[in-house]
Coordinates of N, CA and C in Angstrom, one line a residue:
X1 N 33.7 40.0 37.2 CA 34.0 38.6 37.0 C 32.9 37.9 36.1
X2 N 31.7 38.3 36.4 CA 30.6 37.7 35.7 C 30.7 38.1 34.1
X3 N 31.1 39.3 33.8 CA 31.2 39.7 32.5 C 32.3 39.0 31.8
X4 N 33.4 38.7 32.5 CA 34.5 38.0 31.9 C 34.1 36.6 31.5
X5 N 33.4 36.0 32.4 CA 32.9 34.6 32.2 C 31.9 34.6 30.9
X6 N 31.1 35.6 30.9 CA 30.1 35.6 29.8 C 30.9 35.8 28.5
X7 N 31.9 36.7 28.5 CA 32.6 37.0 27.3 C 33.4 35.7 26.9
X8 N 33.9 35.0 27.8 CA 34.6 33.7 27.5 C 33.7 32.7 26.8
X9 N 32.5 32.6 27.4 CA 31.5 31.6 26.8 C 31.1 32.1 25.4
X10 N 30.9 33.4 25.1 CA 30.6 33.8 23.8 C 31.7 33.6 22.8
X11 N 32.9 33.9 23.2 CA 34.1 33.6 22.3 C 34.2 32.2 22.0
X12 N 34.1 31.3 23.0 CA 34.1 29.9 22.7 C 33.0 29.4 21.8
X13 N 31.8 29.9 22.0 CA 30.7 29.4 21.2 C 30.8 29.9 19.7
X14 N 31.6 30.9 19.5 CA 31.8 31.4 18.1 C 32.4 30.5 17.1
X15 N 33.3 29.6 17.7 CA 34.0 28.5 17.0 C 33.0 27.5 16.4
X16 N 31.9 27.3 17.0 CA 30.9 26.3 16.5 C 29.8 26.9 15.7
X17 N 29.6 28.3 15.9 CA 28.6 28.9 15.2 C 29.0 29.2 13.7
X18 N 30.2 29.3 13.4 CA 30.6 29.6 12.0 C 30.2 28.5 11.1
X19 N 30.5 27.2 11.4 CA 30.1 26.1 10.5 C 28.5 26.0 10.4
X20 N 27.8 26.2 11.6 CA 26.4 26.2 11.5 C 25.8 27.3 10.6
X21 N 26.3 28.5 10.7 CA 25.8 29.6 9.9 C 26.2 29.3 8.4
X22 N 27.3 28.7 8.2 CA 27.7 28.4 6.8 C 26.8 27.4 6.1
X23 N 26.2 26.5 6.9 CA 25.2 25.6 6.3 C 24.0 26.3 5.6
X24 N 23.7 27.6 6.1 CA 22.7 28.3 5.5 C 23.2 29.4 4.7
X25 N 24.2 30.0 5.0 CA 24.8 31.2 4.2 C 25.3 30.8 2.9
X26 N 25.9 29.6 2.8 CA 26.5 29.2 1.5 C 25.5 28.6 0.5
X27 N 24.3 28.4 0.9 CA 23.3 27.9 -0.1 C 23.2 29.0 -1.2
X28 N 23.2 28.5 -2.5 CA 23.2 29.4 -3.6 C 24.5 29.9 -4.1
X29 N 25.6 29.6 -3.3 CA 26.9 30.1 -3.7 C 27.3 29.3 -5.0
X30 N 27.9 30.0 -6.0 CA 28.4 29.3 -7.2 C 29.5 28.3 -6.9
X31 N 29.7 27.3 -7.8 CA 30.8 26.4 -7.6 C 32.1 27.1 -7.6
X32 N 32.3 28.1 -8.5 CA 33.6 28.8 -8.6 C 33.9 29.7 -7.4
X33 N 32.9 30.2 -6.9 CA 33.0 31.0 -5.6 C 33.3 30.1 -4.4
X34 N 32.7 29.0 -4.4 CA 32.9 28.0 -3.2 C 34.4 27.6 -3.2
X35 N 34.9 27.2 -4.5 CA 36.2 26.7 -4.6 C 37.2 27.9 -4.3
X36 N 36.9 29.1 -4.6 CA 37.8 30.2 -4.4 C 37.9 30.5 -2.9
X37 N 36.9 30.3 -2.1 CA 37.0 30.5 -0.7 C 37.4 29.3 0.1
X38 N 37.0 28.1 -0.3 CA 37.2 27.0 0.5 C 38.5 26.2 0.0
X39 N 38.9 26.5 -1.2 CA 40.0 25.8 -1.8 C 39.7 24.6 -2.7
X40 N 40.6 24.0 -3.3 CA 40.3 22.9 -4.2 C 39.8 21.7 -3.3
X41 N 38.7 21.1 -3.7 CA 38.2 20.0 -2.9 C 39.1 18.8 -3.0
X42 N 39.1 17.9 -1.9 CA 39.9 16.6 -1.9 C 39.2 15.6 -2.7
X43 N 37.9 15.6 -2.8 CA 37.2 14.6 -3.6 C 36.0 15.2 -4.3
X44 N 35.6 14.5 -5.4 CA 34.5 15.0 -6.3 C 33.8 13.8 -6.8
X45 N 32.5 13.8 -6.7 CA 31.6 12.7 -7.3 C 30.5 13.4 -8.1
X46 N 30.5 13.0 -9.4 CA 29.4 13.4 -10.2 C 28.1 12.6 -10.0
X47 N 27.0 13.3 -10.0 CA 25.7 12.6 -9.8 C 24.8 13.0 -11.0
X48 N 23.8 12.2 -11.2 CA 22.8 12.6 -12.4 C 22.3 14.0 -12.3
X49 N 22.1 14.4 -11.0 CA 21.5 15.8 -10.9 C 22.5 16.8 -10.3
X50 N 23.7 16.6 -10.4 CA 24.7 17.5 -10.0 C 26.0 16.9 -9.5
X51 N 26.6 17.4 -8.5 CA 27.8 16.8 -8.0 C 28.0 17.0 -6.5
X52 N 28.9 16.3 -5.9 CA 29.2 16.4 -4.5 C 30.7 16.7 -4.4
X53 N 31.1 17.8 -3.6 CA 32.5 18.0 -3.4 C 32.7 17.8 -1.9
X54 N 33.9 17.4 -1.6 CA 34.3 17.1 -0.2 C 35.7 17.7 0.1
X55 N 35.7 18.4 1.3 CA 37.0 18.9 1.7 C 37.3 18.2 3.1
X56 N 38.5 17.7 3.3 CA 38.8 17.0 4.5 C 39.8 17.7 5.4
X57 N 39.4 17.8 6.7 CA 40.3 18.3 7.7 C 40.7 17.1 8.6
X58 N 41.6 16.3 8.2 CA 42.0 15.1 8.9 C 43.0 15.3 10.0
X59 N 43.6 16.5 10.0 CA 44.5 16.8 11.1 C 43.7 17.1 12.4
X60 N 44.1 16.5 13.5 CA 43.3 16.8 14.7 C 43.3 18.2 15.1
X61 N 42.0 18.7 15.3 CA 41.9 20.1 15.8 C 41.7 19.9 17.3
X62 N 42.5 20.6 18.1 CA 42.5 20.4 19.5 C 41.7 21.5 20.1
X63 N 40.9 21.1 21.2 CA 40.1 22.1 21.9 C 41.0 23.0 22.7
X64 N 40.4 24.0 23.4 CA 41.2 25.1 24.0 C 41.8 24.8 25.3
X65 N 41.6 23.6 25.9 CA 42.0 23.4 27.3 C 42.7 22.1 27.5
X66 N 44.0 22.1 27.6 CA 44.9 21.0 27.9 C 45.6 21.3 29.2
X67 N 45.5 20.4 30.2 CA 46.1 20.5 31.4 C 47.4 19.6 31.5
X68 N 48.6 20.2 31.7 CA 49.8 19.4 31.8 C 50.2 19.5 33.2
X69 N 50.7 18.3 33.7 CA 51.1 18.2 35.1 C 52.6 17.6 35.1
X70 N 53.2 17.7 36.3 CA 54.5 17.1 36.3 C 54.4 15.5 36.1
X71 N 55.5 14.9 35.8 CA 55.5 13.5 35.5 C 54.9 13.1 34.1
X72 N 54.9 14.1 33.3 CA 54.4 13.9 31.9 C 53.0 13.4 31.8
X73 N 52.1 13.9 32.7 CA 50.7 13.5 32.7 C 50.0 14.8 32.0
X74 N 49.1 14.4 31.0 CA 48.5 15.4 30.3 C 47.0 15.1 30.2
X75 N 46.1 16.1 30.5 CA 44.7 15.9 30.4 C 44.1 16.9 29.4
X76 N 43.5 16.3 28.3 CA 42.9 17.1 27.3 C 41.4 17.2 27.5
X77 N 41.0 18.3 28.2 CA 39.6 18.6 28.6 C 38.8 19.1 27.3
X78 N 39.5 19.7 26.4 CA 38.8 20.3 25.3 C 38.4 19.4 24.2
X79 N 39.0 18.2 24.1 CA 38.6 17.2 23.1 C 39.4 17.5 21.8
X80 N 39.3 16.6 20.9 CA 40.0 16.8 19.6 C 38.9 16.3 18.5
X81 N 39.1 16.9 17.3 CA 38.1 16.5 16.3 C 38.7 16.7 14.9
X82 N 38.1 16.0 14.0 CA 38.4 16.1 12.6 C 37.0 16.5 11.9
X83 N 37.1 16.9 10.7 CA 35.9 17.3 9.9 C 36.0 17.0 8.4
X84 N 34.9 16.6 7.8 CA 34.8 16.6 6.4 C 33.6 17.4 6.0
X85 N 33.9 18.4 5.2 CA 32.8 19.3 4.7 C 32.3 18.7 3.3
X86 N 31.1 18.4 3.3 CA 30.4 17.8 2.0 C 29.5 18.8 1.5
X87 N 29.7 19.3 0.3 CA 28.7 20.2 -0.4 C 28.1 19.6 -1.6
X88 N 26.9 19.6 -1.6 CA 26.1 19.1 -2.7 C 25.7 20.2 -3.7
X89 N 26.0 20.1 -5.0 CA 25.8 21.2 -5.9 C 24.7 20.7 -6.9
X90 N 23.9 21.7 -7.3 CA 22.9 21.4 -8.3 C 22.9 22.6 -9.3
X91 N 23.0 22.4 -10.5 CA 23.1 23.5 -11.6 C 24.2 24.4 -11.2
X92 N 25.3 23.9 -10.7 CA 26.5 24.7 -10.4 C 26.4 25.6 -9.2
X93 N 25.4 25.3 -8.3 CA 25.2 26.1 -7.1 C 25.1 25.2 -5.9
X94 N 25.5 25.7 -4.7 CA 25.4 24.9 -3.5 C 24.0 24.7 -3.2
X95 N 23.6 23.5 -3.0 CA 22.2 23.2 -2.5 C 22.2 22.7 -1.1
X96 N 23.3 22.2 -0.6 CA 23.4 21.6 0.7 C 24.8 21.5 1.2
X97 N 25.0 21.8 2.5 CA 26.3 21.6 3.2 C 26.0 20.7 4.4
X98 N 26.9 19.8 4.5 CA 26.8 18.8 5.7 C 28.3 18.6 6.2
X99 N 28.4 18.2 7.4 CA 29.7 17.9 8.0 C 29.7 16.5 8.6
X100 N 30.8 15.8 8.4 CA 30.9 14.4 8.9 C 32.2 14.3 9.7
X101 N 32.3 13.3 10.5 CA 33.5 13.1 11.2 C 33.3 13.5 12.7
X102 N 34.2 13.1 13.6 CA 34.1 13.5 15.0 C 34.6 14.9 15.2
X103 N 33.7 15.9 14.9 CA 34.1 17.3 14.9 C 33.8 18.1 16.1
X104 N 33.4 17.5 17.2 CA 33.0 18.2 18.4 C 34.4 18.4 19.3
X105 N 34.5 19.6 19.7 CA 35.5 19.9 20.8 C 34.8 20.7 21.9
X106 N 35.5 21.1 22.9 CA 34.9 21.9 24.0 C 34.2 23.2 23.4
X107 N 34.7 23.7 22.3 CA 34.1 24.9 21.8 C 32.8 24.6 20.9
X108 N 32.4 23.4 20.8 CA 31.2 23.2 20.1 C 31.1 22.0 19.2
X109 N 30.0 21.5 18.7 CA 29.8 20.3 18.0 C 30.5 20.3 16.7
X110 N 30.7 21.5 16.0 CA 31.4 21.5 14.6 C 32.6 22.4 14.7
X111 N 33.2 22.5 15.8 CA 34.4 23.4 16.0 C 35.6 23.0 15.1
X112 N 35.7 21.7 14.8 CA 36.8 21.3 14.0 C 36.6 21.6 12.5
X113 N 35.3 22.0 12.2 CA 35.0 22.4 10.8 C 35.2 23.8 10.5
X114 N 35.4 24.6 11.5 CA 35.6 26.1 11.3 C 36.6 26.4 10.3
X115 N 37.9 25.8 10.4 CA 38.8 26.2 9.4 C 38.5 26.0 7.9
X116 N 37.5 25.0 7.6 CA 37.2 24.7 6.3 C 36.2 25.8 5.7
X117 N 35.4 26.4 6.6 CA 34.4 27.4 6.1 C 34.6 28.8 6.4
X118 N 35.7 29.1 7.2 CA 35.8 30.5 7.7 C 36.0 31.5 6.6
X119 N 36.8 31.2 5.7 CA 37.0 32.2 4.6 C 35.7 32.4 3.7
X120 N 35.0 31.3 3.6 CA 33.6 31.5 2.8 C 32.7 32.3 3.7
X121 N 32.6 32.1 5.0 CA 31.8 32.9 5.9 C 32.1 34.4 5.8
X122 N 33.4 34.6 5.9 CA 33.8 36.0 5.9 C 33.5 36.7 4.6
X123 N 33.5 35.9 3.6 CA 33.2 36.4 2.2 C 31.7 36.8 2.2
X124 N 30.8 36.0 2.7 CA 29.4 36.2 2.7 C 28.9 37.4 3.5
X125 N 29.8 37.8 4.5 CA 29.3 38.8 5.4 C 30.1 40.1 5.2
X126 N 30.7 40.3 4.0 CA 31.3 41.6 3.7 C 30.3 42.6 3.4

């Protein structure tokens, strides 16, 4: 039973570690590679020293635990979150990755950001 509990905790924490790892792993990624793995950005702002690209996950990402009872009562223990991925580029390469929005769910502080960076993370660990 103890090993099953430990496995569940590790699996749940994986949802929040992907965005955290991406903040480091994607530094230095070219603009074209970032767009190839994350998709076309929702917003773009040119700056004197580079640009900022933003991807929006505005659909509520639900945590893994919802309790439904008779009489249409529902308790969402996992939480819900949204995420905006903000990438700052300098000289055509990623210099900084940040997340904004209420992105915390039961699976971690940036769990709602996982869908935005998962393909990029998989690409960096091939």
